[in-house]
PDB file of C-alpha atoms and ligand atoms in Angstrom:
ATOM      1  CA  UNK A   1      -0.011   0.056  -0.023  1.00 48.00           C
ATOM      2  CA  UNK A   2       1.347   3.465  -0.745  1.00 69.00           C
ATOM      3  CA  UNK A   3       2.111   5.745   2.087  1.00 82.00           C
ATOM      4  CA  UNK A   4       0.836   9.297   2.765  1.00 96.00           C
ATOM      5  CA  UNK A   5       4.070  11.275   3.245  1.00 98.00           C
ATOM      6  CA  UNK A   6       6.881  12.367   1.010  1.00 98.00           C
ATOM      7  CA  UNK A   7       9.872  14.527   1.630  1.00 98.00           C
ATOM      8  CA  UNK A   8      11.000  17.519  -0.362  1.00 99.00           C
ATOM      9  CA  UNK A   9      13.891  19.926  -0.523  1.00 99.00           C
ATOM     10  CA  UNK A  10      13.788  23.312  -2.305  1.00 99.00           C
ATOM     11  CA  UNK A  11      17.403  23.420  -3.578  1.00 98.00           C
ATOM     12  CA  UNK A  12      19.832  26.332  -3.228  1.00 98.00           C
ATOM     13  CA  UNK A  13      19.324  27.988  -6.614  1.00 98.00           C
ATOM     14  CA  UNK A  14      15.536  27.937  -6.291  1.00 98.00           C
ATOM     15  CA  UNK A  15      15.836  29.530  -2.853  1.00 98.00           C
ATOM     16  CA  UNK A  16      18.318  32.142  -3.975  1.00 98.00           C
ATOM     17  CA  UNK A  17      16.140  33.034  -7.038  1.00 98.00           C
ATOM     18  CA  UNK A  18      13.108  33.716  -4.816  1.00 98.00           C
ATOM     19  CA  UNK A  19      11.062  30.614  -5.767  1.00 98.00           C
ATOM     20  CA  UNK A  20      10.269  29.427  -2.222  1.00 98.00           C
ATOM     21  CA  UNK A  21       6.803  31.057  -2.306  1.00 98.00           C
ATOM     22  CA  UNK A  22       5.918  29.988  -5.904  1.00 98.00           C
ATOM     23  CA  UNK A  23       6.995  26.381  -5.290  1.00 98.00           C
ATOM     24  CA  UNK A  24       5.030  26.260  -1.931  1.00 98.00           C
ATOM     25  CA  UNK A  25       1.985  27.501  -3.977  1.00 98.00           C
ATOM     26  CA  UNK A  26       2.310  24.650  -6.436  1.00 98.00           C
ATOM     27  CA  UNK A  27       2.565  22.246  -3.501  1.00 98.00           C
ATOM     28  CA  UNK A  28      -0.587  23.676  -2.024  1.00 98.00           C
ATOM     29  CA  UNK A  29      -2.369  23.576  -5.378  1.00 98.00           C
ATOM     30  CA  UNK A  30      -1.263  19.949  -5.810  1.00 98.00           C
ATOM     31  CA  UNK A  31      -3.320  19.089  -2.706  1.00 98.00           C
ATOM     32  CA  UNK A  32      -0.443  18.491  -0.314  1.00 98.00           C
ATOM     33  CA  UNK A  33      -0.525  19.530   3.381  1.00 98.00           C
ATOM     34  CA  UNK A  34       2.844  20.606   4.935  1.00 98.00           C
ATOM     35  CA  UNK A  35       3.360  18.797   8.227  1.00 98.00           C
ATOM     36  CA  UNK A  36       6.949  19.977   8.856  1.00 98.00           C
ATOM     37  CA  UNK A  37       9.158  22.648   7.337  1.00 98.00           C
ATOM     38  CA  UNK A  38      12.431  24.538   7.990  1.00 98.00           C
ATOM     39  CA  UNK A  39      15.234  26.455   6.284  1.00 98.00           C
ATOM     40  CA  UNK A  40      18.842  25.370   6.806  1.00 98.00           C
ATOM     41  CA  UNK A  41      22.303  25.178   5.251  1.00 98.00           C
ATOM     42  CA  UNK A  42      23.592  21.661   4.820  1.00 98.00           C
ATOM     43  CA  UNK A  43      27.087  20.790   6.011  1.00 98.00           C
ATOM     44  CA  UNK A  44      29.240  18.859   3.540  1.00 98.00           C
ATOM     45  CA  UNK A  45      28.929  15.745   5.734  1.00 98.00           C
ATOM     46  CA  UNK A  46      25.149  16.009   5.734  1.00 98.00           C
ATOM     47  CA  UNK A  47      24.879  16.457   1.937  1.00 98.00           C
ATOM     48  CA  UNK A  48      27.237  13.467   1.379  1.00 98.00           C
ATOM     49  CA  UNK A  49      25.133  11.333   3.675  1.00 97.00           C
ATOM     50  CA  UNK A  50      21.869  12.376   2.015  1.00 97.00           C
ATOM     51  CA  UNK A  51      23.206  11.582  -1.517  1.00 97.00           C
ATOM     52  CA  UNK A  52      25.248   8.552  -0.482  1.00 96.00           C
ATOM     53  CA  UNK A  53      23.470   6.274  -2.987  1.00 95.00           C
ATOM     54  CA  UNK A  54      24.997   8.432  -5.814  1.00 96.00           C
ATOM     55  CA  UNK A  55      28.538   8.288  -4.330  1.00 97.00           C
ATOM     56  CA  UNK A  56      29.932   6.367  -7.363  1.00 98.00           C
ATOM     57  CA  UNK A  57      28.335   8.626  -9.976  1.00 97.00           C
ATOM     58  CA  UNK A  58      30.468  11.148 -11.813  1.00 97.00           C
ATOM     59  CA  UNK A  59      28.245  14.088 -10.702  1.00 97.00           C
ATOM     60  CA  UNK A  60      28.440  13.278  -7.023  1.00 98.00           C
ATOM     61  CA  UNK A  61      31.037  15.869  -5.978  1.00 98.00           C
ATOM     62  CA  UNK A  62      29.358  18.604  -8.002  1.00 98.00           C
ATOM     63  CA  UNK A  63      26.043  17.639  -6.526  1.00 98.00           C
ATOM     64  CA  UNK A  64      27.405  17.885  -3.038  1.00 98.00           C
ATOM     65  CA  UNK A  65      29.080  21.263  -3.828  1.00 98.00           C
ATOM     66  CA  UNK A  66      25.757  22.509  -5.193  1.00 98.00           C
ATOM     67  CA  UNK A  67      23.690  21.325  -2.307  1.00 98.00           C
ATOM     68  CA  UNK A  68      26.071  22.981   0.179  1.00 98.00           C
ATOM     69  CA  UNK A  69      26.225  26.289  -1.824  1.00 98.00           C
ATOM     70  CA  UNK A  70      23.449  27.955   0.028  1.00 98.00           C
ATOM     71  CA  UNK A  71      20.423  27.594   2.276  1.00 98.00           C
ATOM     72  CA  UNK A  72      17.604  25.106   1.350  1.00 99.00           C
ATOM     73  CA  UNK A  73      14.047  24.502   2.607  1.00 99.00           C
ATOM     74  CA  UNK A  74      13.172  21.038   3.755  1.00 98.00           C
ATOM     75  CA  UNK A  75       9.566  19.857   4.265  1.00 99.00           C
ATOM     76  CA  UNK A  76       7.395  16.837   4.804  1.00 98.00           C
ATOM     77  CA  UNK A  77       4.303  16.730   2.603  1.00 98.00           C
ATOM     78  CA  UNK A  78       1.129  14.781   3.326  1.00 98.00           C
ATOM     79  CA  UNK A  79      -1.334  13.428   0.904  1.00 98.00           C
ATOM     80  CA  UNK A  80      -2.728  10.059  -0.111  1.00 98.00           C
ATOM     81  CA  UNK A  81      -0.239   8.479  -2.600  1.00 97.00           C
ATOM     82  CA  UNK A  82       2.196  11.273  -1.698  1.00 98.00           C
ATOM     83  CA  UNK A  83       5.456   9.839  -3.245  1.00 98.00           C
ATOM     84  CA  UNK A  84       4.034   9.102  -6.656  1.00 98.00           C
ATOM     85  CA  UNK A  85       1.836  12.227  -6.843  1.00 98.00           C
ATOM     86  CA  UNK A  86       4.663  14.468  -5.787  1.00 98.00           C
ATOM     87  CA  UNK A  87       7.030  12.896  -8.429  1.00 98.00           C
ATOM     88  CA  UNK A  88       4.404  13.764 -11.019  1.00 98.00           C
ATOM     89  CA  UNK A  89       4.037  17.308  -9.776  1.00 98.00           C
ATOM     90  CA  UNK A  90       7.862  17.950  -9.799  1.00 98.00           C
ATOM     91  CA  UNK A  91       8.467  16.373 -13.247  1.00 98.00           C
ATOM     92  CA  UNK A  92      11.491  14.624 -14.693  1.00 98.00           C
ATOM     93  CA  UNK A  93      15.003  14.937 -13.298  1.00 97.00           C
ATOM     94  CA  UNK A  94      16.122  16.707 -16.400  1.00 97.00           C
ATOM     95  CA  UNK A  95      13.929  19.859 -16.680  1.00 97.00           C
ATOM     96  CA  UNK A  96      14.089  19.820 -20.435  1.00 97.00           C
ATOM     97  CA  UNK A  97      12.266  16.522 -20.240  1.00 98.00           C
ATOM     98  CA  UNK A  98       9.745  17.648 -17.544  1.00 98.00           C
ATOM     99  CA  UNK A  99       6.140  18.160 -18.538  1.00 98.00           C
ATOM    100  CA  UNK A 100       4.589  21.625 -18.892  1.00 98.00           C
ATOM    101  CA  UNK A 101       3.282  22.917 -15.538  1.00 97.00           C
ATOM    102  CA  UNK A 102       5.603  20.803 -13.358  1.00 98.00           C
ATOM    103  CA  UNK A 103       7.778  22.439 -10.766  1.00 98.00           C
ATOM    104  CA  UNK A 104      10.968  21.512 -12.509  1.00 98.00           C
ATOM    105  CA  UNK A 105       9.790  22.709 -15.854  1.00 98.00           C
ATOM    106  CA  UNK A 106       8.976  26.098 -14.313  1.00 98.00           C
ATOM    107  CA  UNK A 107      11.749  26.653 -11.752  1.00 98.00           C
ATOM    108  CA  UNK A 108      14.773  24.424 -12.628  1.00 98.00           C
ATOM    109  CA  UNK A 109      17.888  25.855 -14.153  1.00 97.00           C
ATOM    110  CA  UNK A 110      19.584  22.578 -15.196  1.00 98.00           C
ATOM    111  CA  UNK A 111      19.750  18.827 -14.630  1.00 97.00           C
ATOM    112  CA  UNK A 112      21.679  19.388 -11.365  1.00 97.00           C
ATOM    113  CA  UNK A 113      20.041  22.659 -10.332  1.00 98.00           C
ATOM    114  CA  UNK A 114      16.595  21.227 -10.758  1.00 98.00           C
ATOM    115  CA  UNK A 115      14.782  23.256  -8.147  1.00 98.00           C
ATOM    116  CA  UNK A 116      13.481  20.383  -5.887  1.00 98.00           C
ATOM    117  CA  UNK A 117      14.076  16.926  -4.501  1.00 98.00           C
ATOM    118  CA  UNK A 118      11.157  14.487  -4.011  1.00 98.00           C
ATOM    119  CA  UNK A 119      11.523  11.047  -2.341  1.00 98.00           C
ATOM    120  CA  UNK A 120      11.460   8.077  -4.813  1.00 98.00           C
ATOM    121  CA  UNK A 121       9.837   5.525  -2.423  1.00 97.00           C
ATOM    122  CA  UNK A 122       7.843   5.282   0.728  1.00 97.00           C
ATOM    123  CA  UNK A 123      10.853   3.777   2.467  1.00 97.00           C
ATOM    124  CA  UNK A 124      13.066   6.714   1.473  1.00 97.00           C
ATOM    125  CA  UNK A 125      10.254   9.256   2.346  1.00 98.00           C
ATOM    126  CA  UNK A 126      10.450   7.892   5.938  1.00 98.00           C
ATOM    127  CA  UNK A 127      14.162   7.770   6.073  1.00 97.00           C
ATOM    128  CA  UNK A 128      14.648  11.280   4.676  1.00 98.00           C
ATOM    129  CA  UNK A 129      11.882  12.803   6.857  1.00 98.00           C
ATOM    130  CA  UNK A 130      13.486  11.302   9.961  1.00 97.00           C
ATOM    131  CA  UNK A 131      16.886  12.595   8.953  1.00 97.00           C
ATOM    132  CA  UNK A 132      15.701  16.196   9.048  1.00 98.00           C
ATOM    133  CA  UNK A 133      12.768  16.204  11.563  1.00 98.00           C
ATOM    134  CA  UNK A 134      12.237  14.730  15.025  1.00 98.00           C
ATOM    135  CA  UNK A 135       8.740  13.517  16.066  1.00 96.00           C
ATOM    136  CA  UNK A 136       8.322  16.860  18.011  1.00 97.00           C
ATOM    137  CA  UNK A 137       8.825  18.860  14.839  1.00 97.00           C
ATOM    138  CA  UNK A 138       6.128  17.053  12.837  1.00 97.00           C
ATOM    139  CA  UNK A 139       2.454  18.169  12.975  1.00 97.00           C
TER     140      UNK A 139
HETATM  141  P1  GDP B 201      15.737  12.714  -8.727  1.00 73.51           P
HETATM  142  O1  GDP B 201      15.242  11.502  -7.876  1.00 73.51           O
HETATM  143  O2  GDP B 201      14.815  13.087  -9.919  1.00 73.51           O
HETATM  144  O3  GDP B 201      16.159  13.918  -7.852  1.00 73.51           O
HETATM  145  O4  GDP B 201      17.071  12.149  -9.515  1.00 73.51           O
HETATM  146  P2  GDP B 201      18.300  11.225  -8.934  1.00 73.51           P
HETATM  147  O5  GDP B 201      18.004  10.641  -7.626  1.00 73.51           O
HETATM  148  O6  GDP B 201      18.695  10.389 -10.078  1.00 73.51           O
HETATM  149  O7  GDP B 201      19.495  12.300  -8.778  1.00 73.51           O
HETATM  150  C1  GDP B 201      19.588  13.071  -7.643  1.00 73.51           C
HETATM  151  C2  GDP B 201      20.002  14.501  -8.025  1.00 73.51           C
HETATM  152  O8  GDP B 201      21.255  14.544  -8.647  1.00 73.51           O
HETATM  153  C3  GDP B 201      19.105  15.149  -9.143  1.00 73.51           C
HETATM  154  O9  GDP B 201      17.943  15.679  -8.538  1.00 73.51           O
HETATM  155  C4  GDP B 201      20.021  16.225  -9.737  1.00 73.51           C
HETATM  156  O10 GDP B 201      20.113  17.322  -8.873  1.00 73.51           O
HETATM  157  C5  GDP B 201      21.379  15.454  -9.639  1.00 73.51           C
HETATM  158  N1  GDP B 201      21.615  14.747 -10.934  1.00 73.51           N
HETATM  159  C6  GDP B 201      21.055  13.582 -11.416  1.00 73.51           C
HETATM  160  N2  GDP B 201      21.601  13.217 -12.532  1.00 73.51           N
HETATM  161  C7  GDP B 201      22.588  14.184 -12.865  1.00 73.51           C
HETATM  162  C8  GDP B 201      23.469  14.305 -13.945  1.00 73.51           C
HETATM  163  O11 GDP B 201      23.559  13.547 -14.858  1.00 73.51           O
HETATM  164  N3  GDP B 201      24.321  15.383 -13.908  1.00 73.51           N
HETATM  165  C9  GDP B 201      24.279  16.300 -12.848  1.00 73.51           C
HETATM  166  N4  GDP B 201      25.095  17.276 -12.856  1.00 73.51           N
HETATM  167  N5  GDP B 201      23.449  16.122 -11.813  1.00 73.51           N
HETATM  168  C10 GDP B 201      22.577  15.080 -11.880  1.00 73.51           C
END
């Protein structure tokens, strides 16, 4: 059965370009409820840990550099079928391949600076949410 939470990051370029509000608006219009949210600046160690699955990929160092280049916004989003529905709302990893109206199509700069992260499974949604938020920070 699919779960009812997913985890998102508004990535550094989207934050610095002033897209926090417009992206949260898309999330609201998509029918998601925000149950936890905060702004923070990742340390290198935290970014390396978060993207550990990509450690052997050629873009890993660039990705960690990028994700530690400025503040981000992290949030837990609630909705039935949250993981799949949010992946649809954000669009393809490569913004050139993302459908019209998706968050990445509208706000991404490039494959790497692609505006947002969205969990790819219920298991990862839980792991990622717990990495950033304690039980007391979730509503
Ligand atoms: P996602 O689940 O759609 O975020 O995609 P992945 O899990 O495959 O990749 C994680 C993140 O790494 C993406 O959101 C991009 O920011 C970055 N990324 C993925 N593929 C590439 C690539 O080929 N080049 C670069 N520079 N960054 C990439």
